[in-house]
Structure formats: C-alpha cells, structure tokens
Amino acid sequence: MTTNRSASPKWAITLFTMGVFMAGLDNGIISTALTTISDSFHVSAAWGAWTVTLYTLGIAISTPVIGKLSDRYGRKRLFIIEIALFGIGSVLVALSPNFIFLLVARFIQALGGGGIFIIGSSYILSTLPKESQGKALGMLGGMHGLSAVIGPNLGAVILGLTGSWQWMFLINIPIAIFLIIFGFLKLEETKAGTEKPLDITGTLLLSISILSFMYGITQLDSDSFVHSLLFIIVGLILFTLFIIHEKRVEKGDGDPILAFSLLSKLSFKLTLVLGLLSGGFLAGIIFIPAYVEQVLLVPVEQAGYWVTPMALAAGVGAGLGGVLSDKIGPVKTVIIAGVIGVSGFGLFSFLVEGFLMFVVASSLAGIGLGMLMGAPLNMLAGASADESEKGTALGTVSLLRQIGLTIFPALFAGLIAGSKSGYSQMFFAAMVLALLVLIIGFYINRKKLI
C-alpha cells in the first residue's frame, strides 16, 4: 500500500462527500429539464426519457467494475479518473450538437458518477479505524439522499435564472476541477497490488449481462413485452456464464472481477439480498409524493411542503445509522431500520388520513430508509470481504440496490393501477420488504455471521 503523509481523514471525507453530492445531484437536476431538452432536440418525450434511462444503465454497469478496479489499481487514482470522466461527460452534454451525442455523453457521465460512492465507501473502510467508519459512511449516505431532494429544486432555479438547460451541467466543471486537484494533493493511495492480468473476459461478461438485464427490466412497461423478456433471459444466461468463468479464474489462481469465494459466503449473500430489498424500500418512498397528490388530494404547489419532512428525516436517518453502526454494530442498526420502516409503511397502509399522521408515517419511512442506505450495508459488505475485495463487494451490493430500484417501482406501479386501494396495497408490500430486512437482520445477528 502506498501512503501520503499529508493525507487527512477529514480531507478524504470532505472530497468524497462533495463527489457523491455532485454525482447524485445530476440525475435530480435533469428531471426538471427533460421536457426542455426534448424540445430543444425535437425528440419525443419517450426518447427524452432515455437521458435518464441510459444514465441508470451506465451506473449499474460501472459500480461493480469500478469497485474492482479501485481495489486493483488504487482508490485515489480511480477517484480522480471517475471525477475526470464525470466532468468530461458534463462538458460533452452541455455542448451536444444532437440528441445521439447527448445520450453518449450521458453514458460517459454515468461511468464517471457510478463509482464515486463505491470508491469513497471502500476508501473509508480501508483507511479509517472501525469506530469511525459508520459516521463517515453515514455522511456519504446522507449526502447521497440530500442530493436527490435538492436536485430537482436546484435544476428549476438554474433553468429559471439562465433560461438554458446547458448550465445545469456546466456547474459541475468547477467542482470537478477542485476535486481532481485536491484529490491528487490530499488523498492517500490504498491498494492491495497484484501483478496478475486483469480479467477482461469476466469484465465483458458482467457488463453485457447487466446491460441486457437492466435494459429488459426498464422496458417491461412498454408494448414489446416479449422483446423485454428476451433481454432479461439473455442477461441471466450471460451472468450464469460469468459465474462459471469467475470460478474457473479463481481456481486457476487468477484475479477474477468478482471472486467466487466472496459470492459463496452466506454473510455476503444475505447482504446482497438486503441490498436488493433496500432498493425496494427506496421504491416505496418514491411513490409517496404521488400519494400526496392523488389520494390525499393535496394541490401540486403545496405537495412539496408535505414531503419535506420525509426528505429531512432520510438525511437524519443516514447520520443516525452511521452513529449507531459505530456504537452497536451494523447488524443491530439494520434491525432497527427494519422496525422503523415497518412502522412507517404500516401507518401508510392503515392509518394515514391527515397531515399529522402523514408527517409521522413519512418521517418514520424516511428515517428507516436513511439508516439502511447509509452505513450498515456498506459495513456488512466490507466485513464479508478481504482487503483486496472491499470495493468489489460494495460495488456488487450497490448493483443489487440498483436492480431493486428498477424492479420494484414497476411492481408497485402495477399494484397502484390494479385497484382503487392500490396505494394501500403498495405500502403494505413495502412494509413486507421492511419486515424481510428485519428478519434477515435478526438471522445474521443470531447466527453471528458478521
């Protein structure tokens, strides 16, 4: 491992927090300008939505791969490369002469933005003492959630002040330059170091399988169901081939992109399930603003005030989850997050009628989500992995969360469309997911797997 004596944990946390905020802010910002962007390139709303879809696909592909590369080549180096890619992508988006160019630029942005949270988390797990990791990871998680809330509002402000959607992306440039310069000066390098050749075949199999599967999932609500199902099946077949290949590489003393021995650990497999469920947990939160407008009949201009407590609660939950993970451990923090999540979604299912009960229920759901999405899952993943696999482990958990965040909204939307009581059924389903989080947490704790 290479070290830099001038490095400071405070500097590292500050730089990673800024990077996570910048990357998370971007997708929220663009949601404000989708119609404006589509109109400026004279494309339909369906085509315009691909600016978000392609970003999602790019993040899904990049997270496990960047996690592995950061383990192999160094987290400082990969952080700087990721920030540079994100900055270059931002410039290209702003200068796009046509819509296809814009989509390519958004994909480059995603490849840069997708790994920042993973690199920051693995860096913290590798360099900070155990008693300080939870608080630092909680800050990253809280900033991630805060950026999602601030993004649409900031996008509206920028669009209103400048009248140009390009400035939404150009504001990333000074931040990226600052992060590159100070990342180079202030971060210490951490890497296990290996002379074994990079697993190119595994990288390609994993990337194409994720791309195929996620594309199929995102297109399930379109008219071409068979077409979408075909992509999902191809993705699953390629992923099976990927697992077989990785097992062979590891047996041959190679350096697999995702170690089969890591996948075979029960603790890690349960952490992956928690990652998937956390995506469903977040999906339940996503539908709350629509519930405010469609069921509680709150006017659009007032709905923002109703959901603000939930957004603040998620940030508080992320910080609280970090503190509790340091004090009582990540497993017990997962259990508490599950209890709070069950309480929040349970209230939505049966008791929410007016503003007061809504604030209580949405705040509980927000706190539970924040606690779960911040420190504990990353600490569980890191505890299951060797030093040389921490980034890989975190990237894989993040991928499962992204898959959950893609699958469950489609399922929840089906429940909402199916009956008049659809929202109650959807919240009940989200409560079941929180209950599963609670059960898995109890099981890990009882069996002392971590």
GROMACS .gro file of C-alpha atoms in nm, residues 52-228:
model
  177
   52VAL     CA    1  -3.232   0.921  -1.751
   53THR     CA    2  -3.256   0.554  -1.854
   54LEU     CA    3  -2.909   0.549  -2.010
   55TYR     CA    4  -2.761   0.716  -1.702
   56THR     CA    5  -2.921   0.444  -1.486
   57LEU     CA    6  -2.781   0.168  -1.710
   58GLY     CA    7  -2.434   0.326  -1.704
   59ILE     CA    8  -2.435   0.340  -1.324
   60ALA     CA    9  -2.547  -0.023  -1.299
   61ILE     CA   10  -2.262  -0.134  -1.527
   62SER     CA   11  -1.994   0.081  -1.369
   63THR     CA   12  -2.047   0.016  -0.997
   64PRO     CA   13  -1.917  -0.343  -0.970
   65VAL     CA   14  -1.645  -0.291  -1.232
   66ILE     CA   15  -1.514   0.034  -1.082
   67GLY     CA   16  -1.524  -0.127  -0.738
   68LYS     CA   17  -1.291  -0.398  -0.861
   69LEU     CA   18  -1.062  -0.159  -1.046
   70SER     CA   19  -1.029   0.058  -0.735
   71ASP     CA   20  -0.922  -0.250  -0.536
   72ARG     CA   21  -0.670  -0.338  -0.803
   73TYR     CA   22  -0.522  -0.002  -0.910
   74GLY     CA   23  -0.585   0.221  -0.609
   75ARG     CA   24  -0.883   0.421  -0.482
   76LYS     CA   25  -0.718   0.760  -0.509
   77ARG     CA   26  -0.631   0.700  -0.874
   78LEU     CA   27  -0.978   0.569  -0.960
   79PHE     CA   28  -1.149   0.855  -0.774
   80ILE     CA   29  -0.960   1.111  -0.982
   81ILE     CA   30  -1.035   0.919  -1.304
   82GLU     CA   31  -1.405   0.894  -1.213
   83ILE     CA   32  -1.431   1.266  -1.137
   84ALA     CA   33  -1.250   1.347  -1.463
   85LEU     CA   34  -1.488   1.122  -1.660
   86PHE     CA   35  -1.788   1.284  -1.495
   87GLY     CA   36  -1.653   1.632  -1.570
   88ILE     CA   37  -1.577   1.544  -1.935
   89GLY     CA   38  -1.924   1.391  -1.970
   90SER     CA   39  -2.079   1.709  -1.826
   91VAL     CA   40  -1.896   1.928  -2.080
   92LEU     CA   41  -1.997   1.699  -2.366
   93VAL     CA   42  -2.362   1.702  -2.255
   94ALA     CA   43  -2.365   2.083  -2.246
   95LEU     CA   44  -2.201   2.105  -2.591
   96SER     CA   45  -2.409   1.828  -2.753
   97PRO     CA   46  -2.486   1.916  -3.118
   98ASN     CA   47  -2.755   1.645  -3.146
   99PHE     CA   48  -2.953   1.403  -2.931
  100ILE     CA   49  -2.745   1.090  -3.003
  101PHE     CA   50  -2.432   1.279  -2.897
  102LEU     CA   51  -2.616   1.381  -2.580
  103LEU     CA   52  -2.701   1.019  -2.497
  104VAL     CA   53  -2.338   0.911  -2.543
  105ALA     CA   54  -2.226   1.198  -2.320
  106ARG     CA   55  -2.478   1.098  -2.052
  107PHE     CA   56  -2.340   0.743  -2.060
  108ILE     CA   57  -1.986   0.879  -2.010
  109GLN     CA   58  -2.119   1.081  -1.718
  110ALA     CA   59  -2.272   0.768  -1.567
  111LEU     CA   60  -1.946   0.573  -1.600
  112GLY     CA   61  -1.781   0.853  -1.403
  113GLY     CA   62  -2.055   0.913  -1.148
  114GLY     CA   63  -2.140   0.549  -1.076
  115GLY     CA   64  -1.819   0.463  -0.895
  116ILE     CA   65  -1.771   0.771  -0.674
  117PHE     CA   66  -1.987   0.648  -0.385
  118ILE     CA   67  -1.830   0.299  -0.401
  119ILE     CA   68  -1.474   0.430  -0.406
  120GLY     CA   69  -1.547   0.669  -0.119
  121SER     CA   70  -1.705   0.394   0.089
  122SER     CA   71  -1.428   0.140   0.029
  123TYR     CA   72  -1.165   0.408   0.098
  124ILE     CA   73  -1.329   0.478   0.436
  125LEU     CA   74  -1.346   0.107   0.521
  126SER     CA   75  -0.978   0.064   0.430
  127THR     CA   76  -0.826   0.371   0.599
  128LEU     CA   77  -1.042   0.479   0.893
  129PRO     CA   78  -1.047   0.300   1.231
  130LYS     CA   79  -1.353   0.079   1.281
  131GLU     CA   80  -1.505   0.305   1.546
  132SER     CA   81  -1.517   0.598   1.298
  133GLN     CA   82  -1.633   0.420   0.982
  134GLY     CA   83  -2.006   0.432   1.047
  135LYS     CA   84  -2.023   0.807   1.098
  136ALA     CA   85  -1.821   0.873   0.780
  137LEU     CA   86  -2.030   0.629   0.574
  138GLY     CA   87  -2.346   0.787   0.719
  139MET     CA   88  -2.230   1.125   0.591
  140LEU     CA   89  -2.183   0.983   0.241
  141GLY     CA   90  -2.525   0.817   0.251
  142GLY     CA   91  -2.692   1.130   0.386
  143MET     CA   92  -2.535   1.345   0.117
  144HIS     CA   93  -2.650   1.098  -0.148
  145GLY     CA   94  -3.009   1.128  -0.025
  146LEU     CA   95  -2.991   1.505   0.018
  147SER     CA   96  -2.868   1.549  -0.341
  148ALA     CA   97  -3.172   1.359  -0.472
  149VAL     CA   98  -3.402   1.602  -0.290
  150ILE     CA   99  -3.212   1.920  -0.378
  151GLY     CA  100  -3.151   1.824  -0.742
  152PRO     CA  101  -3.496   1.898  -0.892
  153ASN     CA  102  -3.527   2.225  -0.699
  154LEU     CA  103  -3.178   2.342  -0.795
  155GLY     CA  104  -3.247   2.245  -1.156
  156ALA     CA  105  -3.558   2.462  -1.158
  157VAL     CA  106  -3.363   2.756  -1.012
  158ILE     CA  107  -3.081   2.726  -1.269
  159LEU     CA  108  -3.327   2.693  -1.556
  160GLY     CA  109  -3.522   2.993  -1.430
  161LEU     CA  110  -3.214   3.214  -1.386
  162THR     CA  111  -3.030   3.124  -1.708
  163GLY     CA  112  -3.305   3.006  -1.939
  164SER     CA  113  -3.060   2.741  -2.065
  165TRP     CA  114  -3.051   2.373  -1.964
  166GLN     CA  115  -2.679   2.355  -2.055
  167TRP     CA  116  -2.585   2.544  -1.737
  168MET     CA  117  -2.724   2.257  -1.531
  169PHE     CA  118  -2.423   2.053  -1.645
  170LEU     CA  119  -2.161   2.327  -1.673
  171ILE     CA  120  -2.188   2.395  -1.297
  172ASN     CA  121  -2.022   2.053  -1.247
  173ILE     CA  122  -1.697   2.169  -1.408
  174PRO     CA  123  -1.551   2.392  -1.131
  175ILE     CA  124  -1.648   2.130  -0.871
  176ALA     CA  125  -1.480   1.853  -1.073
  177ILE     CA  126  -1.161   2.060  -1.118
  178PHE     CA  127  -1.147   2.130  -0.744
  179LEU     CA  128  -1.194   1.760  -0.661
  180ILE     CA  129  -0.925   1.647  -0.907
  181ILE     CA  130  -0.666   1.897  -0.777
  182PHE     CA  131  -0.730   1.837  -0.408
  183GLY     CA  132  -0.782   1.464  -0.457
  184PHE     CA  133  -0.434   1.448  -0.605
  185LEU     CA  134  -0.287   1.658  -0.320
  186LYS     CA  135  -0.480   1.536  -0.017
  187LEU     CA  136  -0.578   1.170  -0.064
  188GLU     CA  137  -0.353   0.881   0.023
  189GLU     CA  138  -0.335   0.585  -0.212
  190THR     CA  139  -0.467   0.247  -0.098
  191LYS     CA  140  -0.434  -0.071  -0.297
  192ALA     CA  141  -0.354  -0.433  -0.241
  193GLY     CA  142  -0.140  -0.455  -0.554
  194THR     CA  143  -0.130  -0.753  -0.789
  195GLU     CA  144   0.069  -0.848  -1.093
  196LYS     CA  145  -0.197  -1.090  -1.220
  197PRO     CA  146  -0.361  -0.995  -1.551
  198LEU     CA  147  -0.696  -0.818  -1.542
  199ASP     CA  148  -0.997  -1.044  -1.601
  200ILE     CA  149  -1.108  -0.888  -1.930
  201THR     CA  150  -1.345  -1.173  -2.024
  202GLY     CA  151  -1.517  -1.156  -1.685
  203THR     CA  152  -1.547  -0.777  -1.709
  204LEU     CA  153  -1.713  -0.801  -2.051
  205LEU     CA  154  -1.948  -1.084  -1.947
  206LEU     CA  155  -2.055  -0.897  -1.634
  207SER     CA  156  -2.103  -0.565  -1.814
  208ILE     CA  157  -2.305  -0.709  -2.103
  209SER     CA  158  -2.517  -0.926  -1.872
  210ILE     CA  159  -2.603  -0.623  -1.653
  211LEU     CA  160  -2.676  -0.408  -1.959
  212SER     CA  161  -2.904  -0.673  -2.112
  213PHE     CA  162  -3.089  -0.749  -1.786
  214MET     CA  163  -3.136  -0.387  -1.681
  215TYR     CA  164  -3.247  -0.283  -2.031
  216GLY     CA  165  -3.508  -0.557  -2.028
  217ILE     CA  166  -3.633  -0.451  -1.684
  218THR     CA  167  -3.658  -0.083  -1.778
  219GLN     CA  168  -3.862  -0.170  -2.089
  220LEU     CA  169  -4.108  -0.408  -1.923
  221ASP     CA  170  -4.384  -0.148  -1.913
  222SER     CA  171  -4.361  -0.091  -2.290
  223ASP     CA  172  -4.571  -0.262  -2.556
  224SER     CA  173  -4.298  -0.509  -2.651
  225PHE     CA  174  -4.312  -0.746  -2.351
  226VAL     CA  175  -4.158  -1.043  -2.536
  227HIS     CA  176  -3.871  -0.823  -2.654
  228SER     CA  177  -3.804  -0.710  -2.295
   0.00000   0.00000   0.00000
